[in-house]
Tab-separated table of C-alpha atoms and ligand atoms in Angstrom:
chain	number	residue	atom	x	y	z
A	1	MET	CA	97.161	92.248	97.940
A	2	LYS	CA	97.094	89.301	100.841
A	3	LEU	CA	95.957	90.381	104.385
A	4	PHE	CA	97.080	89.032	107.772
A	5	VAL	CA	95.484	90.124	110.860
A	6	GLU	CA	97.477	89.132	113.816
A	7	LYS	CA	96.555	89.293	117.515
A	8	ASP	CA	99.297	91.581	118.712
A	9	TYR	CA	102.335	93.460	117.591
A	10	GLU	CA	104.651	90.414	119.002
A	11	LYS	CA	102.823	88.001	116.621
A	12	LEU	CA	102.984	90.099	113.640
A	13	SER	CA	106.641	90.966	114.117
A	14	LYS	CA	106.790	86.776	114.261
A	15	VAL	CA	105.062	86.139	111.007
A	16	ALA	CA	107.414	88.780	109.585
A	17	ALA	CA	110.436	87.743	110.458
A	18	ASN	CA	109.348	84.391	108.932
A	19	ILE	CA	108.836	85.655	105.441
A	20	VAL	CA	111.967	87.388	105.637
A	21	LYS	CA	113.755	83.785	106.956
A	22	GLU	CA	111.714	81.883	104.346
A	23	GLU	CA	113.029	83.984	101.236
A	24	MET	CA	116.812	84.035	102.560
A	25	SER	CA	116.355	79.840	102.843
A	26	LYS	CA	115.661	80.191	99.271
A	27	LYS	CA	117.767	82.692	98.580
A	28	PRO	CA	120.819	83.125	100.749
A	29	ASN	CA	122.609	86.309	98.583
A	30	MET	CA	118.714	87.688	98.308
A	31	VAL	CA	118.557	91.585	98.086
A	32	LEU	CA	116.662	92.718	101.135
A	33	GLY	CA	115.018	95.997	100.965
A	34	LEU	CA	114.695	97.338	104.701
A	35	ALA	CA	112.580	99.905	106.573
A	36	THR	CA	113.461	102.150	109.845
A	37	GLY	CA	110.562	103.807	111.906
A	38	SER	CA	108.937	102.168	115.033
A	39	THR	CA	107.097	99.305	112.996
A	40	PRO	CA	109.765	96.884	111.791
A	41	GLU	CA	112.015	97.372	115.306
A	42	GLY	CA	109.847	93.991	116.660
A	43	MET	CA	110.482	91.873	113.189
A	44	TYR	CA	114.688	93.095	113.308
A	45	ARG	CA	114.641	91.983	117.081
A	46	GLU	CA	113.268	88.622	116.175
A	47	LEU	CA	115.683	88.107	113.071
A	48	ILE	CA	118.095	88.875	115.809
A	49	ARG	CA	117.036	86.063	118.019
A	50	MET	CA	116.699	83.710	114.878
A	51	HIS	CA	120.230	84.499	114.124
A	52	LYS	CA	121.878	83.734	117.894
A	53	GLU	CA	119.759	80.976	118.439
A	54	ASP	CA	119.289	78.980	115.492
A	55	GLY	CA	121.797	80.490	113.678
A	56	LEU	CA	120.404	82.896	110.831
A	57	ASP	CA	122.924	83.664	108.966
A	58	PHE	CA	122.939	87.093	107.239
A	59	SER	CA	126.868	86.743	105.940
A	60	ASN	CA	125.724	86.635	102.112
A	61	VAL	CA	122.393	89.150	102.160
A	62	ILE	CA	122.749	92.102	100.363
A	63	THR	CA	120.658	95.045	102.385
A	64	PHE	CA	119.148	98.518	100.571
A	65	ASN	CA	117.278	100.944	102.873
A	66	LEU	CA	114.445	102.980	101.887
A	67	ASP	CA	115.416	106.261	102.813
A	68	GLU	CA	117.804	108.941	104.937
A	69	TYR	CA	117.353	112.190	105.807
A	70	VAL	CA	118.860	115.166	103.893
A	71	GLY	CA	121.885	117.023	105.795
A	72	ILE	CA	122.294	114.488	108.426
A	73	ASP	CA	125.615	113.108	109.082
A	74	VAL	CA	125.788	109.130	109.250
A	75	GLU	CA	126.963	109.009	113.416
A	76	HIS	CA	124.106	111.354	114.414
A	77	PRO	CA	121.655	109.399	116.481
A	78	ASN	CA	118.866	110.115	114.548
A	79	SER	CA	119.788	109.350	111.210
A	80	TYR	CA	119.184	106.061	109.674
A	81	HIS	CA	122.430	104.855	109.139
A	82	TYR	CA	122.796	105.132	113.225
A	83	PHE	CA	119.421	103.180	113.327
A	84	MET	CA	120.194	100.203	111.230
A	85	LYS	CA	123.494	99.731	112.892
A	86	ASN	CA	121.818	99.686	116.591
A	87	ILE	CA	118.334	98.010	115.791
A	88	LEU	CA	119.966	95.235	113.506
A	89	PHE	CA	123.623	95.461	111.713
A	90	ASN	CA	125.628	95.244	114.979
A	91	HIS	CA	123.549	91.860	116.264
A	92	ILE	CA	124.098	90.090	113.060
A	93	ASN	CA	126.602	88.240	110.831
A	94	ILE	CA	125.493	90.760	108.089
A	95	ASP	CA	129.066	92.080	106.157
A	96	LEU	CA	128.334	95.819	106.459
A	97	LYS	CA	129.933	96.369	103.171
A	98	ASN	CA	126.650	94.738	101.750
A	99	THR	CA	124.620	97.534	103.747
A	100	TYR	CA	123.503	100.268	101.439
A	101	ILE	CA	121.788	103.462	103.084
A	102	PRO	CA	121.074	106.311	101.153
A	103	ASP	CA	123.912	109.106	101.958
A	104	GLY	CA	122.013	112.167	102.538
A	105	LYS	CA	125.221	113.880	103.048
A	106	ALA	CA	126.096	113.325	98.961
A	107	ASN	CA	127.252	116.383	96.956
A	108	ASP	CA	125.539	115.938	93.944
A	109	LEU	CA	121.920	114.504	95.694
A	110	GLU	CA	120.211	113.915	92.273
A	111	LYS	CA	123.153	112.007	90.536
A	112	TYR	CA	123.296	110.158	93.960
A	113	CYS	CA	119.946	109.080	93.905
A	114	GLU	CA	120.293	107.953	90.107
A	115	GLU	CA	123.024	105.678	91.364
A	116	TYR	CA	121.115	104.581	94.081
A	117	ASP	CA	118.789	103.209	91.308
A	118	GLU	CA	120.976	101.754	89.135
A	119	LEU	CA	123.065	99.911	92.041
A	120	ILE	CA	120.112	98.271	92.997
A	121	GLN	CA	119.706	96.773	89.783
A	122	GLU	CA	123.482	95.977	89.622
A	123	LYS	CA	123.064	93.895	92.596
A	124	GLY	CA	120.109	91.896	90.648
A	125	GLY	CA	117.059	94.090	92.155
A	126	ILE	CA	115.270	93.753	95.584
A	127	ASP	CA	114.021	90.135	96.452
A	128	LEU	CA	112.249	91.177	99.583
A	129	GLN	CA	110.800	94.974	100.146
A	130	ILE	CA	110.117	95.364	103.972
A	131	LEU	CA	107.378	98.247	104.658
A	132	GLY	CA	106.033	100.684	107.146
A	133	ILE	CA	103.100	103.289	106.688
A	134	GLY	CA	103.119	106.834	107.233
A	135	GLU	CA	99.663	107.677	109.013
A	136	ASN	CA	99.164	109.775	106.235
A	137	GLY	CA	99.580	106.950	103.750
A	138	HIS	CA	103.525	107.483	102.803
A	139	ILE	CA	105.625	104.626	101.699
A	140	ALA	CA	109.416	105.321	102.496
A	141	PHE	CA	109.131	109.214	102.362
A	142	ASN	CA	106.664	109.265	99.332
A	143	GLU	CA	104.590	111.437	100.761
A	144	PRO	CA	101.312	112.193	99.585
A	145	ASP	CA	100.692	114.912	96.628
A	146	ASP	CA	99.398	115.578	93.049
A	147	THR	CA	102.452	113.402	91.279
A	148	LEU	CA	104.990	111.218	92.716
A	149	ASN	CA	108.530	110.477	92.178
A	150	VAL	CA	109.042	106.814	89.963
A	151	GLY	CA	113.081	106.528	90.922
A	152	THR	CA	114.959	107.323	94.060
A	153	SER	CA	114.808	111.116	94.708
A	154	VAL	CA	114.986	114.350	97.143
A	155	VAL	CA	111.385	115.081	98.703
A	156	ASP	CA	110.246	117.128	100.849
A	157	LEU	CA	108.687	115.915	103.971
A	158	THR	CA	104.847	116.781	105.039
A	159	GLN	CA	104.331	118.979	108.137
A	160	SER	CA	102.390	115.743	109.457
A	161	THR	CA	105.098	113.394	108.798
A	162	ILE	CA	107.632	116.236	110.352
A	163	GLU	CA	105.412	116.160	113.643
A	164	ALA	CA	105.221	112.427	113.620
A	165	ASN	CA	108.997	112.073	113.306
A	166	SER	CA	109.570	114.841	115.973
A	167	ARG	CA	109.283	112.140	118.839
A	168	PHE	CA	112.648	110.908	117.812
A	169	PHE	CA	114.247	114.130	118.195
A	170	ASP	CA	114.598	116.876	121.090
A	171	SER	CA	112.628	119.324	119.518
A	172	ILE	CA	110.373	119.600	116.050
A	173	ASP	CA	112.970	122.079	114.851
A	174	GLU	CA	115.351	119.980	114.543
A	175	VAL	CA	113.942	117.131	112.417
A	176	PRO	CA	115.208	117.445	108.810
A	177	LYS	CA	112.445	118.921	106.078
A	178	THR	CA	114.025	116.803	103.223
A	179	ALA	CA	114.508	113.385	102.614
A	180	ILE	CA	116.412	111.239	99.922
A	181	THR	CA	113.634	108.231	99.232
A	182	MET	CA	113.160	105.194	96.884
A	183	GLY	CA	110.585	106.467	94.424
A	184	ILE	CA	107.754	104.379	94.000
A	185	GLY	CA	108.922	102.699	90.789
A	186	THR	CA	111.673	101.394	92.779
A	187	ILE	CA	109.688	99.996	95.314
A	188	MET	CA	107.061	98.860	92.828
A	189	LYS	CA	110.425	96.808	91.176
A	190	ALA	CA	110.900	94.842	94.200
A	191	LYS	CA	109.728	91.123	93.204
A	192	LYS	CA	107.899	90.853	96.808
A	193	ILE	CA	106.579	93.438	99.527
A	194	ILE	CA	105.685	92.790	103.214
A	195	LEU	CA	103.971	96.039	104.642
A	196	LEU	CA	103.386	96.007	108.611
A	197	ALA	CA	101.197	98.375	110.139
A	198	ASN	CA	100.424	98.458	114.164
A	199	GLY	CA	98.714	100.027	116.455
A	200	LYS	CA	95.416	102.562	116.387
A	201	LYS	CA	97.288	105.193	115.075
A	202	LYS	CA	97.373	103.305	111.598
A	203	ALA	CA	93.993	102.040	111.392
A	204	LYS	CA	92.314	105.108	109.490
A	205	VAL	CA	95.205	104.670	106.654
A	206	ILE	CA	95.149	101.007	106.887
A	207	LYS	CA	90.923	100.765	106.517
A	208	GLU	CA	91.560	103.486	103.538
A	209	LEU	CA	94.145	101.252	101.794
A	210	LEU	CA	92.463	98.162	102.157
A	211	ARG	CA	88.372	99.623	101.413
A	212	GLU	CA	88.990	101.850	98.993
A	213	ASP	CA	90.419	99.609	95.938
A	214	LYS	CA	91.154	103.016	94.200
A	215	ILE	CA	94.836	104.441	93.529
A	216	THR	CA	95.259	107.676	94.210
A	217	THR	CA	98.968	109.702	94.840
A	218	GLN	CA	97.146	110.905	97.669
A	219	LEU	CA	97.632	107.827	99.241
A	220	PRO	CA	100.889	106.527	98.338
A	221	ALA	CA	100.708	103.314	99.835
A	222	SER	CA	97.619	102.803	97.356
A	223	MET	CA	99.919	102.170	94.384
A	224	LEU	CA	100.684	98.633	96.197
A	225	LEU	CA	97.330	97.862	94.608
A	226	LEU	CA	99.209	97.307	91.445
A	227	HIS	CA	102.090	94.955	92.298
A	228	PRO	CA	101.434	90.962	92.490
A	229	ASP	CA	103.164	90.008	95.426
A	230	VAL	CA	101.838	92.318	98.708
A	231	THR	CA	101.426	90.843	101.657
A	232	VAL	CA	99.847	93.605	104.650
A	233	ILE	CA	100.637	92.334	108.020
A	234	ILE	CA	98.808	94.189	110.811
A	235	ASP	CA	97.920	93.865	114.451
A	236	GLU	CA	94.201	93.919	115.433
A	237	GLU	CA	94.566	97.229	116.830
A	238	ALA	CA	94.995	98.783	113.097
A	239	TYR	CA	92.221	96.483	111.789
A	240	GLN	CA	88.849	98.098	112.439
A	241	GLY	CA	87.294	95.373	110.292
B	1	GLP	C1	108.898	107.352	108.498
B	1	GLP	C2	109.615	106.384	107.315
B	1	GLP	C3	108.707	105.413	106.799
B	1	GLP	C4	107.921	104.804	108.039
B	1	GLP	C5	107.411	105.370	108.361
B	1	GLP	C6	106.286	105.008	109.722
B	1	GLP	O1	108.966	108.552	108.216
B	1	GLP	N1	110.731	107.192	106.718
B	1	GLP	O2	109.547	104.328	105.944
B	1	GLP	O3	107.699	103.448	107.058
B	1	GLP	O4	107.430	106.569	108.869
B	1	GLP	O5	106.864	105.090	110.782
B	1	GLP	P1	106.788	104.393	112.046
B	1	GLP	O6	106.818	102.893	111.536
B	1	GLP	O7	107.458	104.843	113.218
B	1	GLP	O8	105.285	104.356	112.460
C-alpha cells in the first residue's frame, strides 16, 4: 500500500486526478470505477478542468459506480445517479451509455447484482477504482460486520453511515436503510485502486488502516492491504503521523 500525504484537499484532489489522467493516456477506453460522497468531488472538479482546458477526452471511457441506495429513483436529488450527472458526467464528453451505476429500483435485486458483476467482467474488468472511506472503515457500502460480501449485493446500512449520510437529506428518516454495493471481491478485482480521505473526521480510521497492519472484517478497508496496487492519498488533517 503506497501512501501520499498531501498538504490540503486541493492538492490531494489534483494528485488523484493526475493518476486518472495518466491511466487514461495509457488506455483511452479504460474502465474507471467511480465513487460518490464528498471526498472525490475535488478530483472530479479537476478532471472537468482538465477536460475543458486541456481537452482530456472521456469519449471512450467506461465507468462503473460503486453503489446506490435501494428504492431511490434515478431522478431523486439524493440518488447517486443524480450526483454523478451533476458532479461529473454533465461536464465532460463521456457517453452516458458507457456509464453504469447500480439501479436501486431493479425488480429482482439479487439477479441484478449478479449481472452487475458480470457486466464489469464483460467490459474487461476495472482498470482503476476510486474509493473514499467511511468513518467506520466502510468502502463503498461494505459495512463492518462479521462477514463481508464478495460480490455486488444488497446490504443494510449501519446507523453510523445513515447518520453520516443524513447531511445530504432533509431529515435522517429520509435516508434509505439499504443499498446495492460492489462487494469486497468486486473491488479487489480492480487492477489499480486509489483511496482518498481528507479532514480530521477521517484521521482515526486512516490511523487504524495504516498502523494496524491487520485485516479484519470490522474494518472493511483493511482488506485492501491484500491488494497489490493500492495508493492511499490523504491530506495532512487526515494524517495523524
Ligand atoms: C458513502 C459512500 C462511500 C463513501 C463514503 C464516504 O456512504 N457509499 O462510497 O466513500 O460514504 O463519504 P464521504 O466522502 O462523503 O466522506
